[in-house]
XYZ file of N, CA and C in Angstrom:
240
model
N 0.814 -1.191 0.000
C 0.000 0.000 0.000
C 0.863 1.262 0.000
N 2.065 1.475 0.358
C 3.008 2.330 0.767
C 3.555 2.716 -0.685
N 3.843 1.971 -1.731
C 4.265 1.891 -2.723
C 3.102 2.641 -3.880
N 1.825 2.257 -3.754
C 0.858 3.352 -4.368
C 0.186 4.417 -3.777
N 0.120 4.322 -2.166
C -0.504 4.558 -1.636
C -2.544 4.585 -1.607
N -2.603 3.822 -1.328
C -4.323 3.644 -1.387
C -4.914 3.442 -0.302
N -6.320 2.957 -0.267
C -7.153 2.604 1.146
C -6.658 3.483 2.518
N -6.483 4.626 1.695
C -5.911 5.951 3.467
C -4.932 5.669 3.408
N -4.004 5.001 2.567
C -2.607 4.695 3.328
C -1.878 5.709 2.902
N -1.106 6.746 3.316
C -0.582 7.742 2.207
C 0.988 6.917 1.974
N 1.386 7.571 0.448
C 2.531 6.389 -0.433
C 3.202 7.642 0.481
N 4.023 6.000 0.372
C 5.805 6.910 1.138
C 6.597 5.318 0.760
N 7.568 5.460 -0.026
C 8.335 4.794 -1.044
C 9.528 3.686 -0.228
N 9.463 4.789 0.672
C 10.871 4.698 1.866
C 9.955 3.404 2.592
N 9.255 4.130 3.010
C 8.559 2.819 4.382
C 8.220 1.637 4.007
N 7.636 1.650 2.581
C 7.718 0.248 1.755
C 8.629 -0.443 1.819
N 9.962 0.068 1.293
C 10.954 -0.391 1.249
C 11.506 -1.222 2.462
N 11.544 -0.102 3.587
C 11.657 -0.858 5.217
C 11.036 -2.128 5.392
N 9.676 -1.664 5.259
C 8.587 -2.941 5.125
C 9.186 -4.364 4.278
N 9.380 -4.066 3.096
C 9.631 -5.091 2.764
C 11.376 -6.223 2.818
N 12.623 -4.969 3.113
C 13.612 -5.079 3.881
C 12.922 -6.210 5.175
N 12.132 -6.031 5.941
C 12.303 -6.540 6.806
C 11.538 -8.151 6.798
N 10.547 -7.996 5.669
C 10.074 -9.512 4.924
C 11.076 -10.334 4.378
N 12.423 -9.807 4.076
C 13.676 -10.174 3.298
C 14.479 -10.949 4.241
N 14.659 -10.445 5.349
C 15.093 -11.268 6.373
C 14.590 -12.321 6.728
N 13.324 -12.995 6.079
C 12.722 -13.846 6.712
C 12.969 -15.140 5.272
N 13.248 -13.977 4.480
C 13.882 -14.631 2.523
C 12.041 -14.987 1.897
N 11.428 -14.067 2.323
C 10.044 -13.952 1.849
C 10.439 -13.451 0.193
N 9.839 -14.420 -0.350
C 10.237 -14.323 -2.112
C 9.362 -12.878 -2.549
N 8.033 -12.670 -2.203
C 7.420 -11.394 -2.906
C 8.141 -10.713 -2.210
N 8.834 -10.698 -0.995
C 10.108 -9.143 -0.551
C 10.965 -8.911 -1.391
N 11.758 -9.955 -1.640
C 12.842 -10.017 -2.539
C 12.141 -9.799 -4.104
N 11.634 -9.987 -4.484
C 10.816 -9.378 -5.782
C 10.442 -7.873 -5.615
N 9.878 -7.631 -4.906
C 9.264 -6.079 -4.326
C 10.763 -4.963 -4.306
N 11.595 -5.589 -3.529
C 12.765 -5.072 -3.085
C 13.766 -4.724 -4.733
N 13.780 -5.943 -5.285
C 14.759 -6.026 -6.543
C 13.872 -5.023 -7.807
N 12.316 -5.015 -7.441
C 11.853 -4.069 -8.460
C 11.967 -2.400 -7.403
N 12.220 -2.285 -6.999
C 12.628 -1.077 -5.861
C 13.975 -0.502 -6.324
N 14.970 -1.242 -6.557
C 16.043 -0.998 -7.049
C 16.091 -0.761 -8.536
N 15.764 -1.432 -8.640
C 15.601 -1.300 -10.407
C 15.251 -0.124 -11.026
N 14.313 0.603 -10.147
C 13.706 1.597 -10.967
C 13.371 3.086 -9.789
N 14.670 2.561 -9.119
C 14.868 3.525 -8.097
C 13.424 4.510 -7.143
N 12.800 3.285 -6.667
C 11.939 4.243 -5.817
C 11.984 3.505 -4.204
N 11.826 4.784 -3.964
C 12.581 4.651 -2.035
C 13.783 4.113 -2.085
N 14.433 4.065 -2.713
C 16.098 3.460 -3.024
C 16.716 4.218 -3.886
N 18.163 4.429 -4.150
C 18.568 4.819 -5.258
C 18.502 3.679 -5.765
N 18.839 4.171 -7.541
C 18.436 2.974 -8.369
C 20.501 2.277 -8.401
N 19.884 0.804 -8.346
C 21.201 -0.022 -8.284
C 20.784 -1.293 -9.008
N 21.025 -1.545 -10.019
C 21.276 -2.459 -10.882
C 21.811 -4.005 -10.334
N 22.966 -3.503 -9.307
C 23.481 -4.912 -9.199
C 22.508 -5.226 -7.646
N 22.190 -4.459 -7.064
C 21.073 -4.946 -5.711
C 19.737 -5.245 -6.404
N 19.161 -4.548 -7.448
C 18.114 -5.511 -8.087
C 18.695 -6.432 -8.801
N 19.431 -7.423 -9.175
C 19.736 -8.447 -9.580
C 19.872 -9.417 -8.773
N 20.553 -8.882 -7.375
C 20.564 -9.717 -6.567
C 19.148 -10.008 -5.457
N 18.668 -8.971 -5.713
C 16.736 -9.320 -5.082
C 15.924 -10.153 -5.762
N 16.319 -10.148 -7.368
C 15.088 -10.645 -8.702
C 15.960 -11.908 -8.384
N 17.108 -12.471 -8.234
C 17.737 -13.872 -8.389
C 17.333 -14.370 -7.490
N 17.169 -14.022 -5.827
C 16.619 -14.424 -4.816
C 15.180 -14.955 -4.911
N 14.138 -13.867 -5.539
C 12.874 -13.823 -5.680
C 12.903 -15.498 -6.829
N 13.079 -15.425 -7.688
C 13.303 -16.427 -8.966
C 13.571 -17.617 -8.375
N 14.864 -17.440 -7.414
C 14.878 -19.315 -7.389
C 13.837 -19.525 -5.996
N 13.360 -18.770 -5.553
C 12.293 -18.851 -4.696
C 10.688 -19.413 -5.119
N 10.382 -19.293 -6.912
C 9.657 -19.424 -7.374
C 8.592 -18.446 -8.489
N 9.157 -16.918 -7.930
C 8.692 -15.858 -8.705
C 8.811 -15.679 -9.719
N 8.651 -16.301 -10.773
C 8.695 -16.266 -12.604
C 9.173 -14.774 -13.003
N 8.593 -13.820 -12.782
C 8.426 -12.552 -13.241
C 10.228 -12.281 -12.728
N 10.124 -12.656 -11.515
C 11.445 -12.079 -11.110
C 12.841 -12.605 -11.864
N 12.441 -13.876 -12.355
C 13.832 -13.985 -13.318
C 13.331 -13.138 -14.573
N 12.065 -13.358 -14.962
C 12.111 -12.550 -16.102
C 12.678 -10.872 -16.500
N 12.578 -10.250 -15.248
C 12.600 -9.612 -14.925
C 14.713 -9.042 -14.553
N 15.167 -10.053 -14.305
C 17.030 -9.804 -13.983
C 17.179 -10.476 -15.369
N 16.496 -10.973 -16.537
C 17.124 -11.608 -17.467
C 17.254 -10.104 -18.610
N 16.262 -9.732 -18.618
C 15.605 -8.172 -19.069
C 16.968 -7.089 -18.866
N 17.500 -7.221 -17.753
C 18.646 -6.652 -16.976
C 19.569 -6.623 -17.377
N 20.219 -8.013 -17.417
C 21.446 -8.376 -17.886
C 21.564 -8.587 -19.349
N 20.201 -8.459 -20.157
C 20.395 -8.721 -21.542
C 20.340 -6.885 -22.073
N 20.393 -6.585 -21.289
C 20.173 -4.629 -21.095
C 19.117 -4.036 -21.918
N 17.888 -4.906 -21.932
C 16.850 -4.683 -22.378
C 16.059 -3.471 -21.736
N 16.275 -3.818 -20.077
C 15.838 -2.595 -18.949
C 17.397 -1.700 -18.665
N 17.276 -0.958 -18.551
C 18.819 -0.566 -17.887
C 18.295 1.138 -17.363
């Protein structure tokens, strides 16, 4: 909700991020997906290429399809 902000929640990019930082510790695959698209496209984060690669690889062998699709996009510098 932090990330669009909706249902009263007002967006704040940062607290998402925390939020989901702290799902990451637990190696919660939609964190590590959430987190690696956070990086990627720099919101509540600066944007870092090699920390979203290493969130979308986490997310992926966790089971998240999108998320390899998503670091393959990356490294083939389709997204950059």
């Amino acid at each position: 909700a932090y990330f669009q902000g909706y249902d009263g929640v007002k967006k704040n990019e940062a607290k998402a991020v925390q939020l989901f930082k702290e799902g990451e510790k637990s190696r919660d695959p939609l964190a590590c997906y959430e987190l690696g698209r956070a990086y990627l496209y720099g919101r509540g984060v600066k944007k870092d290429l090699n920390m979203a690669l290493a969130y979308l690889h986490e997310a992926a062998k966790q089971g998240i399809n999108e998320a390899g699709v998503l670091a393959e996009k990356i490294q083939s510098n389709e997204i950059h």
